[in-house]
């Protein structure tokens, strides 16, 4: 946890917002102690004066110094905003946890009430409650707090629903743990992090909302004052004395930005869902998160979990059989293998893109903790799963020319996903599209967004496809042969772009490629697939020295280099890949393997551990020295991984 907080503070936004927020809180704490006397001093000889050396922002209608009044008002403004956000969080927690405490029937009623309340604009709710609770600071605090409660209730319901379906909660329920204890000990600790982050962001919105009510005369009443009250009192003289009205407005903006930016930085660093905004001016309750997305607290690093995945078609044909792997946050996993080994079908199955009559089944297939298959997935709506994949899952296909619609402009196609999944307006979505094109280093992004796919080069189309994946807040990018048909220089640019995205935003990447040397350079871990199965799973750093499956070694031996004799045939893997409709009994690679024995032809080996972070599916795994360089790992590195490293940009 300490390391994650330090990582947040190391970012420019996190450090700047943290310093600004600390300054705002210190001002609220000490300003009334230091400057109350100067702020309340009445000077009838200097009424409504403009800015001067004695009064930097001028004076009000009683000759009081506006600069000191703005400083002193910081405590009232900040405290009332924090009180309002506290009411919103507590009320939202109570409503969001009601389905767990009250049971299914009462929980449905509470959920329906929350859904109705969320449908109303936050400002309308705040004004409605202000009328009920009356004019004054107390009424305004209650009004803003209860107006913000539905948004936090919806967020809490979503997080609670995700955690409540976990196995450890089911085990506690079977063990007889009561509902209240279940909530306190097993559910709330796992959703506390996103709630705290969203409360920080919500404090900025509450501050703005409270200033608005005070400006309208519904909040703080004389003789007390806050920033909104100061703005309202100075409004009549704004044209002759603008500083008096603008100064408290600037204070509201700065303090609100301090809360919002710090909350956004923490949310990005921790990878938690964030509310679109807080009350007044709230249109929706969630951003980058569907209704079924749970808190990433139980297994915070797991982005994608695949267990015993099968993909089958009528025939029967089962090109993917029993694939299992896990991808963690910020990890790049490479998948290599010959054509037909099941790499792309595995990616399509994870992305829920296998259409009928294809069938996908798995013991577990979950993305960001949300189940995509099975009994738990049925409880979430198809729209919710589609929104989750549409905002947090990015797919970069092999040929962007066929992935883009040739009749629509690039910017329009990028903006379509943002409008569909995030509810952005046409203008906002287009602005986001231009920003994403700029983020993937496409020059003149505004002009390029108005062009058609055929006006882009191959490398630019591929970067635009990556930009489409970045329109949301992706936690995983699946890149299926992203460098196909690109020259070496452009290949390196695309791969460096993926590495930059991974480094800056902790985005996990699943890189599918035929080029095993590229995978060795870019990835953290390598999955070797053959005949629809993973036959070896090992760290990329050990690929040269630790590959133990004969198929992996054959792939390494087949990589040509500058020292390959021109008068000799290139090294190839003998035989042909097996037909997915007729897998042989035993090991599928046995017919092509020089080390195969009788056992290999009758028994299919399981994927078992052969050292830390290394698994091999082979009855006779070979030694740990790379045969392709005569057992010399350094020589293999020099021959096949020489030159410039994609990850470091330096010679290996």
XYZ file of C-alpha atoms in Angstrom:
652
model
C 0.000 0.000 0.000
C 2.829 2.373 0.855
C 4.479 1.661 -2.484
C 1.234 2.400 -4.335
C 0.796 5.726 -2.533
C 4.382 6.636 -3.350
C 3.771 5.710 -6.983
C 0.789 8.082 -7.037
C 2.826 10.918 -5.545
C 5.636 10.364 -8.046
C 3.379 11.271 -10.955
C 3.252 14.964 -11.906
C -0.524 15.134 -11.427
C -0.429 13.242 -8.136
C 2.383 15.325 -6.677
C 0.942 18.642 -7.839
C -2.580 17.812 -6.670
C -1.268 16.493 -3.345
C 0.696 19.663 -2.637
C -2.259 21.831 -3.677
C -4.699 19.861 -1.509
C -2.356 20.065 1.472
C -2.100 23.843 1.023
C -5.909 24.178 0.876
C -6.384 22.124 4.045
C -3.692 24.059 5.910
C -5.309 27.316 4.831
C -8.691 26.141 6.127
C -7.098 25.146 9.413
C -4.996 28.220 10.169
C -6.571 31.118 8.224
C -9.358 31.888 10.764
C -6.815 31.789 13.596
C -4.466 34.238 11.915
C -6.684 36.627 9.951
C -10.158 36.718 11.579
C -9.560 40.150 13.103
C -8.450 41.688 9.795
C -11.381 40.083 7.978
C -14.009 41.407 10.413
C -12.572 44.920 10.905
C -15.103 47.558 9.713
C -13.688 50.702 8.118
C -16.436 53.166 7.114
C -13.912 55.490 5.526
C -12.997 52.944 2.829
C -16.282 51.524 1.568
C -16.377 49.594 -1.734
C -12.834 50.549 -2.648
C -10.976 48.836 -5.467
C -7.684 47.021 -5.290
C -4.861 48.921 -3.606
C -1.654 48.344 -1.682
C -3.596 48.413 1.590
C -6.406 46.167 0.332
C -5.238 43.797 -2.381
C -8.759 42.835 -3.489
C -10.528 45.953 -2.248
C -13.219 46.283 0.411
C -16.930 45.453 0.714
C -19.876 47.710 1.609
C -18.694 47.876 5.246
C -15.050 48.511 4.422
C -13.936 44.984 5.337
C -10.891 43.597 3.501
C -12.095 41.104 0.883
C -8.737 39.319 0.603
C -8.747 38.357 4.278
C -12.430 37.429 4.132
C -11.719 35.016 1.272
C -8.919 33.417 3.287
C -11.004 33.109 6.462
C -14.010 31.744 4.539
C -11.931 28.729 3.495
C -12.608 26.913 6.789
C -16.393 27.239 6.551
C -16.443 26.261 2.884
C -14.183 23.218 3.313
C -15.828 21.984 6.524
C -19.358 22.238 5.126
C -18.301 20.462 1.923
C -16.684 17.640 3.932
C -19.809 17.386 6.097
C -21.983 17.103 2.994
C -19.798 14.436 1.394
C -19.780 12.500 4.678
C -23.588 12.452 4.698
C -23.597 11.345 1.066
C -21.164 8.500 1.730
C -22.906 7.261 4.890
C -26.362 7.439 3.284
C -25.060 5.811 0.110
C -23.468 3.009 2.114
C -26.709 2.373 3.973
C -28.751 2.231 0.762
C -26.122 0.266 -1.168
C -25.722 -2.361 1.530
C -29.463 -2.778 2.056
C -29.743 -5.837 -0.257
C -27.209 -7.675 1.916
C -28.767 -6.689 5.236
C -32.482 -6.762 4.394
C -32.680 -9.748 2.084
C -33.623 -10.154 -1.542
C -37.168 -8.722 -1.518
C -36.422 -5.586 0.499
C -33.139 -5.249 -1.360
C -34.930 -5.113 -4.708
C -37.196 -2.366 -3.420
C -34.204 -0.358 -2.186
C -32.423 -0.857 -5.500
C -35.476 0.382 -7.384
C -35.635 3.505 -5.192
C -31.949 4.197 -5.826
C -32.379 3.710 -9.573
C -35.235 6.199 -9.632
C -33.263 8.731 -7.585
C -30.210 8.405 -9.846
C -32.382 9.220 -12.856
C -33.036 12.734 -11.513
C -30.411 15.471 -12.050
C -28.350 16.086 -8.935
C -29.035 19.836 -8.914
C -32.778 19.214 -8.941
C -32.453 16.863 -5.964
C -30.306 19.389 -4.091
C -32.857 22.169 -4.602
C -35.690 19.818 -3.620
C -33.991 18.861 -0.350
C -33.015 22.498 0.296
C -36.705 23.400 0.279
C -37.471 20.550 2.678
C -34.657 21.226 5.164
C -34.919 25.002 4.987
C -32.593 27.893 4.274
C -29.244 27.957 6.064
C -25.960 26.105 6.368
C -27.542 23.095 8.071
C -30.240 22.732 5.434
C -27.720 23.129 2.608
C -25.421 20.473 4.062
C -28.294 18.008 4.375
C -29.589 18.889 0.905
C -26.241 18.331 -0.830
C -25.485 15.241 1.231
C -28.766 13.496 0.462
C -28.638 14.621 -3.172
C -25.281 12.863 -3.531
C -26.381 9.694 -1.733
C -27.988 7.965 -4.771
C -24.743 8.065 -6.748
C -22.770 6.538 -3.902
C -25.559 4.040 -3.294
C -25.372 2.869 -6.918
C -21.596 2.538 -6.689
C -21.880 0.645 -3.388
C -24.533 -1.686 -4.805
C -22.278 -2.507 -7.746
C -19.252 -3.193 -5.582
C -21.200 -5.154 -2.985
C -22.850 -7.293 -5.672
C -19.449 -8.238 -7.059
C -17.943 -9.137 -3.690
C -21.064 -10.948 -2.464
C -20.680 -13.526 -5.241
C -17.106 -14.437 -4.320
C -16.360 -17.891 -2.982
C -15.048 -16.672 0.374
C -18.368 -14.916 1.052
C -20.285 -18.068 0.149
C -18.050 -20.047 2.503
C -18.687 -17.561 5.336
C -22.429 -17.738 4.670
C -22.336 -21.536 4.827
C -20.365 -21.312 8.060
C -23.274 -19.369 9.596
C -21.841 -15.855 9.656
C -24.626 -13.308 10.147
C -25.506 -10.662 7.585
C -24.237 -7.701 9.584
C -20.965 -9.396 10.460
C -20.620 -10.565 6.870
C -20.951 -6.968 5.737
C -18.449 -5.589 8.245
C -15.776 -8.270 8.020
C -15.966 -9.644 4.491
C -17.581 -7.092 2.182
C -16.875 -3.532 3.345
C -13.088 -4.026 3.729
C -12.949 -5.078 0.073
C -14.815 -2.046 -1.235
C -13.382 0.594 1.096
C -10.642 1.661 -1.300
C -12.831 2.759 -4.232
C -15.309 4.424 -1.872
C -12.590 6.500 -0.213
C -11.187 7.537 -3.586
C -14.612 8.523 -4.888
C -15.365 10.415 -1.670
C -12.196 12.452 -2.241
C -13.326 13.331 -5.737
C -16.862 13.962 -4.508
C -15.623 16.507 -1.970
C -14.690 18.811 -4.844
C -18.175 18.524 -6.301
C -19.772 19.099 -2.902
C -17.669 22.235 -2.465
C -18.890 23.596 -5.780
C -22.499 22.645 -4.995
C -22.417 24.311 -1.587
C -20.943 27.486 -3.047
C -23.787 27.481 -5.566
C -26.474 27.205 -2.897
C -24.868 29.964 -0.831
C -24.642 32.116 -3.940
C -28.392 31.649 -4.434
C -29.031 32.599 -0.799
C -29.992 29.080 0.306
C -26.757 28.251 2.115
C -24.746 30.169 4.691
C -26.612 33.149 6.114
C -25.220 36.437 7.519
C -23.274 37.208 9.585
C -21.485 33.955 8.694
C -20.007 33.731 5.232
C -18.369 31.277 2.867
C -17.020 31.590 -0.677
C -20.462 31.301 -2.253
C -21.864 34.000 0.057
C -18.975 36.331 -0.813
C -19.663 35.845 -4.512
C -23.336 36.626 -4.043
C -22.625 39.802 -2.040
C -20.191 41.094 -4.682
C -22.322 40.271 -7.712
C -24.020 43.680 -7.967
C -20.677 45.474 -8.279
C -18.935 42.989 -10.519
C -18.533 45.468 -13.404
C -16.993 48.253 -11.300
C -15.296 46.000 -8.739
C -14.645 42.618 -10.435
C -11.929 41.397 -8.061
C -14.377 41.184 -5.167
C -16.576 38.713 -7.066
C -13.866 36.822 -8.928
C -11.590 36.115 -5.945
C -13.989 33.763 -4.072
C -14.853 32.115 -7.391
C -11.168 31.418 -8.035
C -10.877 30.002 -4.508
C -13.749 27.580 -5.187
C -12.167 26.455 -8.462
C -8.711 25.942 -6.951
C -9.996 24.006 -3.937
C -12.315 21.915 -6.117
C -9.492 21.083 -8.502
C -7.280 20.094 -5.578
C -9.822 17.492 -4.407
C -10.741 16.272 -7.891
C -7.235 15.990 -9.299
C -5.888 14.255 -6.217
C -8.784 11.807 -6.246
C -8.308 11.122 -9.956
C -4.574 10.555 -9.459
C -5.209 8.103 -6.627
C -7.924 6.341 -8.629
C -5.603 5.948 -11.587
C -2.764 4.723 -9.394
C -4.938 2.259 -7.491
C -6.994 1.204 -10.501
C -10.399 1.679 -8.874
C -13.704 2.709 -10.478
C -14.558 6.395 -10.295
C -17.870 8.240 -10.183
C -18.463 10.415 -13.237
C -19.066 13.372 -10.961
C -20.740 14.254 -7.675
C -24.310 15.464 -7.605
C -25.181 18.751 -8.996
C -24.465 18.341 -12.659
C -24.360 14.566 -12.345
C -25.799 12.826 -15.335
C -24.706 9.273 -14.660
C -23.347 7.474 -11.686
C -20.428 5.533 -12.993
C -17.497 6.010 -15.339
C -15.449 3.258 -16.943
C -17.430 0.674 -15.031
C -20.557 -1.355 -15.740
C -23.083 -2.212 -13.087
C -21.517 -5.599 -12.387
C -17.892 -4.557 -12.101
C -16.603 -5.414 -8.603
C -13.960 -3.774 -6.493
C -10.454 -4.871 -7.373
C -9.530 -5.618 -3.795
C -9.569 -9.381 -3.320
C -7.009 -10.034 -6.081
C -5.940 -6.561 -6.989
C -3.378 -7.634 -9.593
C -5.451 -10.158 -11.543
C -6.833 -8.552 -14.696
C -7.757 -11.705 -16.628
C -8.250 -15.210 -15.226
C -8.752 -18.113 -17.648
C -9.219 -21.655 -16.362
C -9.780 -24.704 -18.584
C -10.996 -22.742 -21.609
C -12.492 -24.727 -24.510
C -13.679 -23.400 -27.872
C -15.566 -25.806 -30.104
C -17.489 -25.768 -33.372
C -19.883 -28.258 -34.977
C -18.099 -31.222 -36.465
C -17.012 -31.590 -33.746
C -13.932 -29.369 -33.909
C -12.221 -28.138 -30.740
C -9.337 -25.855 -31.743
C -8.846 -24.608 -28.134
C -8.829 -27.223 -25.379
C -8.041 -26.699 -21.749
C -6.185 -23.371 -21.857
C -5.449 -21.803 -18.450
C -3.514 -18.651 -17.601
C -3.703 -15.446 -15.569
C -2.588 -11.954 -16.583
C -1.754 -9.445 -13.861
C -1.916 -5.659 -13.915
C 0.897 -4.115 -15.950
C 2.109 -7.485 -17.263
C 2.877 -8.232 -20.921
C 2.251 -11.870 -21.811
C 3.250 -13.197 -25.213
C 1.540 -16.072 -27.011
C 3.512 -17.834 -29.740
C 2.871 -20.820 -31.944
C 2.255 -21.850 -35.508
C -0.881 -20.893 -37.399
C -3.808 -22.978 -36.217
C -2.478 -23.438 -32.706
C -5.462 -21.579 -31.198
C -3.863 -18.243 -30.294
C -6.387 -15.925 -31.949
C -9.387 -18.061 -30.987
C -8.294 -17.859 -27.354
C -8.201 -14.067 -27.591
C -11.598 -13.937 -29.321
C -13.114 -16.198 -26.680
C -11.821 -13.932 -23.917
C -13.280 -10.917 -25.743
C -16.661 -12.680 -26.070
C -16.423 -12.486 -29.859
C -17.050 -16.173 -30.668
C -20.422 -16.239 -32.393
C -22.848 -19.116 -32.849
C -22.474 -21.950 -33.735
C -19.179 -21.632 -31.869
C -19.318 -22.610 -28.206
C -17.103 -21.328 -25.393
C -16.926 -23.014 -22.013
C -14.504 -22.665 -19.132
C -14.185 -23.480 -15.456
C -13.552 -19.764 -14.942
C -13.337 -16.830 -17.296
C -13.286 -13.521 -15.460
C -12.130 -10.036 -16.384
C -11.393 -7.523 -13.612
C -13.142 -9.886 -11.237
C -16.376 -9.926 -13.270
C -17.367 -13.404 -14.526
C -17.900 -13.574 -18.287
C -19.207 -17.154 -18.403
C -21.219 -19.463 -16.208
C -23.859 -19.028 -13.528
C -22.502 -15.770 -12.112
C -22.313 -14.159 -15.550
C -25.994 -14.905 -16.156
C -26.932 -12.672 -13.221
C -25.374 -9.660 -14.896
C -27.002 -8.206 -17.958
C -25.525 -8.567 -21.417
C -25.398 -4.768 -21.648
C -23.330 -4.580 -18.463
C -20.804 -7.123 -19.746
C -20.689 -5.360 -23.095
C -20.017 -2.051 -21.361
C -17.255 -3.610 -19.248
C -15.516 -5.045 -22.295
C -16.201 -1.889 -24.299
C -14.471 0.414 -21.807
C -11.824 -1.736 -20.104
C -10.909 -4.289 -22.775
C -9.036 -3.224 -25.922
C -8.592 -5.465 -28.965
C -5.977 -4.664 -31.611
C -6.673 -6.871 -34.601
C -4.205 -8.269 -37.088
C -5.248 -6.177 -40.084
C -6.541 -2.694 -39.183
C -7.555 -2.069 -42.799
C -10.274 -4.704 -42.486
C -11.077 -3.696 -38.878
C -11.905 -0.085 -39.755
C -15.029 0.741 -41.734
C -13.709 2.173 -45.023
C -16.780 4.421 -45.444
C -16.431 6.267 -42.143
C -13.834 8.730 -40.960
C -11.298 7.567 -38.395
C -12.432 10.055 -35.748
C -16.071 9.032 -36.134
C -15.205 5.378 -35.639
C -13.163 6.071 -32.523
C -15.881 8.328 -31.092
C -18.604 5.740 -31.664
C -17.393 3.494 -28.856
C -17.161 6.386 -26.390
C -20.705 7.491 -27.195
C -22.045 3.958 -26.926
C -20.301 2.795 -23.748
C -19.496 6.005 -21.888
C -22.502 8.178 -22.784
C -20.406 11.059 -24.126
C -21.915 13.689 -26.385
C -20.903 13.834 -30.031
C -18.566 16.768 -29.456
C -16.994 15.304 -26.312
C -16.492 11.931 -27.972
C -14.804 13.536 -30.977
C -12.544 15.577 -28.698
C -11.648 12.363 -26.890
C -10.906 10.682 -30.233
C -8.542 13.475 -31.267
C -6.824 13.283 -27.887
C -6.359 9.497 -28.230
C -4.946 9.864 -31.739
C -2.508 12.381 -30.349
C -1.666 9.985 -27.509
C -0.643 7.273 -29.973
C 1.650 9.757 -31.731
C -0.327 10.456 -34.862
C 0.734 13.898 -36.126
C -1.894 16.544 -36.867
C -4.472 14.527 -34.976
C -7.357 16.935 -35.606
C -6.875 16.778 -39.367
C -6.238 13.046 -39.364
C -9.441 12.407 -37.399
C -11.391 13.734 -40.412
C -9.679 11.360 -42.831
C -10.688 7.885 -44.011
C -8.746 4.675 -43.271
C -7.311 4.453 -46.786
C -5.612 7.825 -46.228
C -3.547 6.363 -43.373
C -0.368 4.360 -43.797
C -0.239 0.835 -42.378
C 1.607 1.898 -39.242
C -0.727 4.844 -38.653
C -3.768 2.597 -39.040
C -2.341 0.239 -36.455
C -1.673 3.108 -34.050
C -5.199 4.394 -34.672
C -6.505 0.926 -33.802
C -4.581 1.101 -30.527
C -6.031 4.582 -30.004
C -9.518 3.121 -30.413
C -8.744 0.721 -27.577
C -7.630 3.648 -25.429
C -10.933 5.524 -25.839
C -12.050 4.059 -22.521
C -9.785 3.186 -19.627
C -8.416 -0.192 -20.735
C -7.053 -2.576 -18.159
C -6.108 -5.126 -20.834
C -4.998 -4.784 -24.456
C -5.077 -7.907 -26.611
C -2.803 -7.333 -29.608
C -3.309 -10.042 -32.235
C -0.314 -9.882 -34.576
C -0.157 -6.060 -34.342
C 2.986 -5.832 -36.513
C 1.867 -7.995 -39.428
C 2.759 -6.541 -42.858
C 4.647 -3.628 -41.272
C 8.278 -2.857 -41.957
C 10.808 -3.318 -39.170
C 10.984 0.363 -38.189
C 7.200 0.703 -37.903
C 7.020 -2.612 -36.041
C 9.380 -1.222 -33.444
C 7.334 1.975 -33.136
C 4.108 0.023 -32.557
C 5.724 -2.257 -29.984
C 7.332 0.678 -28.199
C 3.915 2.351 -28.082
C 2.408 -0.706 -26.379
C 5.293 -0.764 -23.920
C 4.816 2.945 -23.162
C 1.102 2.453 -22.523
C 1.879 -0.483 -20.232
C 4.463 1.502 -18.283
C 2.473 4.720 -17.877
C -0.964 3.276 -17.072
C -0.185 -0.242 -15.766
C -2.191 -1.745 -18.612
C -1.837 -5.485 -19.093
C -1.055 -6.653 -22.631
C -1.643 -10.032 -24.285
C 0.622 -10.027 -27.354
C -0.024 -12.710 -29.972
C 2.778 -13.135 -32.460
C 4.585 -15.584 -34.730
C 7.861 -13.773 -34.093
C 9.353 -15.426 -31.030
C 12.289 -13.000 -30.903
C 9.930 -10.010 -30.661
C 8.030 -11.730 -27.864
C 11.307 -12.449 -26.062
C 12.228 -8.764 -26.208
C 8.882 -7.222 -25.272
C 7.115 -9.623 -22.928
C 7.439 -10.594 -19.281
C 6.075 -14.092 -19.799
C 5.648 -16.383 -22.814
C 2.876 -18.904 -23.469
C 3.739 -21.436 -26.186
C 0.628 -22.942 -27.799
C 0.382 -26.035 -29.934
C -2.748 -27.870 -31.064
C -5.051 -25.754 -28.932
C -3.100 -26.206 -25.704
C -0.426 -24.364 -23.773
C 2.597 -26.646 -23.921
C 5.016 -24.324 -22.102
C 4.661 -21.274 -19.843
C 7.895 -19.584 -18.848
C 9.389 -16.152 -18.126
C 10.587 -14.388 -21.258
C 13.990 -13.845 -19.660
C 14.428 -17.633 -19.533
C 13.326 -18.284 -23.094
C 16.885 -18.470 -24.444
C 18.300 -20.548 -21.628
C 15.380 -22.389 -20.094
C 13.053 -23.559 -22.888
C 12.380 -27.246 -22.173
C 9.595 -28.321 -24.506
C 10.868 -29.712 -27.832
C 8.334 -27.572 -29.709
C 9.566 -24.364 -28.069
C 13.148 -25.312 -28.913
C 12.143 -26.068 -32.489
C 10.589 -22.602 -32.787
C 13.818 -21.063 -31.491
C 15.948 -23.119 -33.882
C 13.803 -22.017 -36.828
C 14.682 -18.338 -36.309
C 17.194 -17.296 -39.009
C 19.998 -14.853 -38.341
C 22.731 -13.084 -40.281
C 25.082 -16.028 -39.776
C 22.717 -18.554 -41.373
C 24.496 -20.117 -44.392
C 22.893 -18.950 -47.613
C 23.657 -22.191 -49.435
C 21.821 -24.384 -46.914
C 18.060 -24.832 -46.382
C 16.508 -22.907 -43.519
C 15.748 -24.853 -40.360
C 12.111 -25.943 -40.193
C 9.941 -28.013 -37.909
C 9.343 -31.345 -39.669
C 5.815 -32.468 -40.446
C 2.595 -30.486 -40.354
C 0.405 -29.200 -37.503
C -2.359 -31.579 -36.478
C -5.914 -31.225 -37.728
C -8.072 -29.707 -34.935
C -10.929 -31.986 -35.954
C -8.844 -35.125 -35.403
C -6.365 -34.724 -32.562
C -4.241 -37.848 -32.114
C -4.209 -39.902 -28.938
C -1.397 -38.843 -26.643
C 0.848 -35.824 -27.195
C -0.193 -33.858 -30.272
C 3.456 -32.998 -31.052
C 4.680 -36.597 -30.814
C 4.614 -37.208 -34.589
C 6.999 -34.274 -35.145
C 9.182 -34.698 -32.055
C 12.587 -36.384 -32.251
C 12.419 -37.232 -28.538
C 9.003 -38.935 -28.649
C 8.687 -42.395 -27.091
C 5.873 -44.893 -26.768
C 4.342 -43.132 -23.763
C 4.042 -39.888 -25.758
C 1.821 -41.612 -28.338
C -0.728 -42.941 -25.860
C -0.833 -40.411 -23.003
C -1.335 -36.653 -23.273
C 1.002 -34.901 -20.794
C -0.426 -32.351 -18.382
C 1.000 -28.869 -17.894
C 3.096 -29.264 -14.736
C 5.652 -27.135 -12.913
C 9.336 -27.411 -13.747
C 10.771 -24.777 -11.475
C 9.529 -21.375 -10.312
C 7.130 -19.709 -12.765
C 7.826 -22.414 -15.358
C 5.372 -25.048 -16.599
C 5.870 -27.653 -19.320
C 3.481 -30.192 -20.859
C 5.952 -32.877 -21.930
C 6.840 -36.396 -20.815
C 10.497 -35.862 -21.701
C 11.397 -32.186 -21.211
C 14.877 -31.341 -22.374
C 17.740 -29.680 -20.472
C 17.944 -26.002 -19.616
C 20.519 -24.924 -22.217
C 19.344 -23.488 -25.533
C 20.308 -25.887 -28.311
C 20.048 -23.220 -30.967
C 23.369 -21.746 -29.917
C 25.149 -24.879 -28.904
C 24.097 -24.428 -25.292
C 25.630 -20.974 -25.080
C 22.891 -18.636 -23.843
C 24.990 -15.530 -24.363
C 25.582 -16.500 -27.973
C 21.878 -17.087 -28.511
C 21.094 -13.638 -27.090
C 23.684 -12.049 -29.349
C 22.392 -13.822 -32.440
C 18.635 -13.537 -31.989
C 18.089 -10.695 -29.530
C 20.919 -8.448 -30.644
C 20.515 -4.857 -31.670
C 18.076 -2.551 -29.977
C 15.707 -3.699 -27.259
C 12.084 -2.703 -27.738
C 11.646 -2.168 -24.004
C 14.791 -0.207 -23.181
C 15.673 1.326 -26.535
C 19.316 0.405 -25.849
C 21.549 -2.304 -27.292
C 21.033 -5.547 -25.434
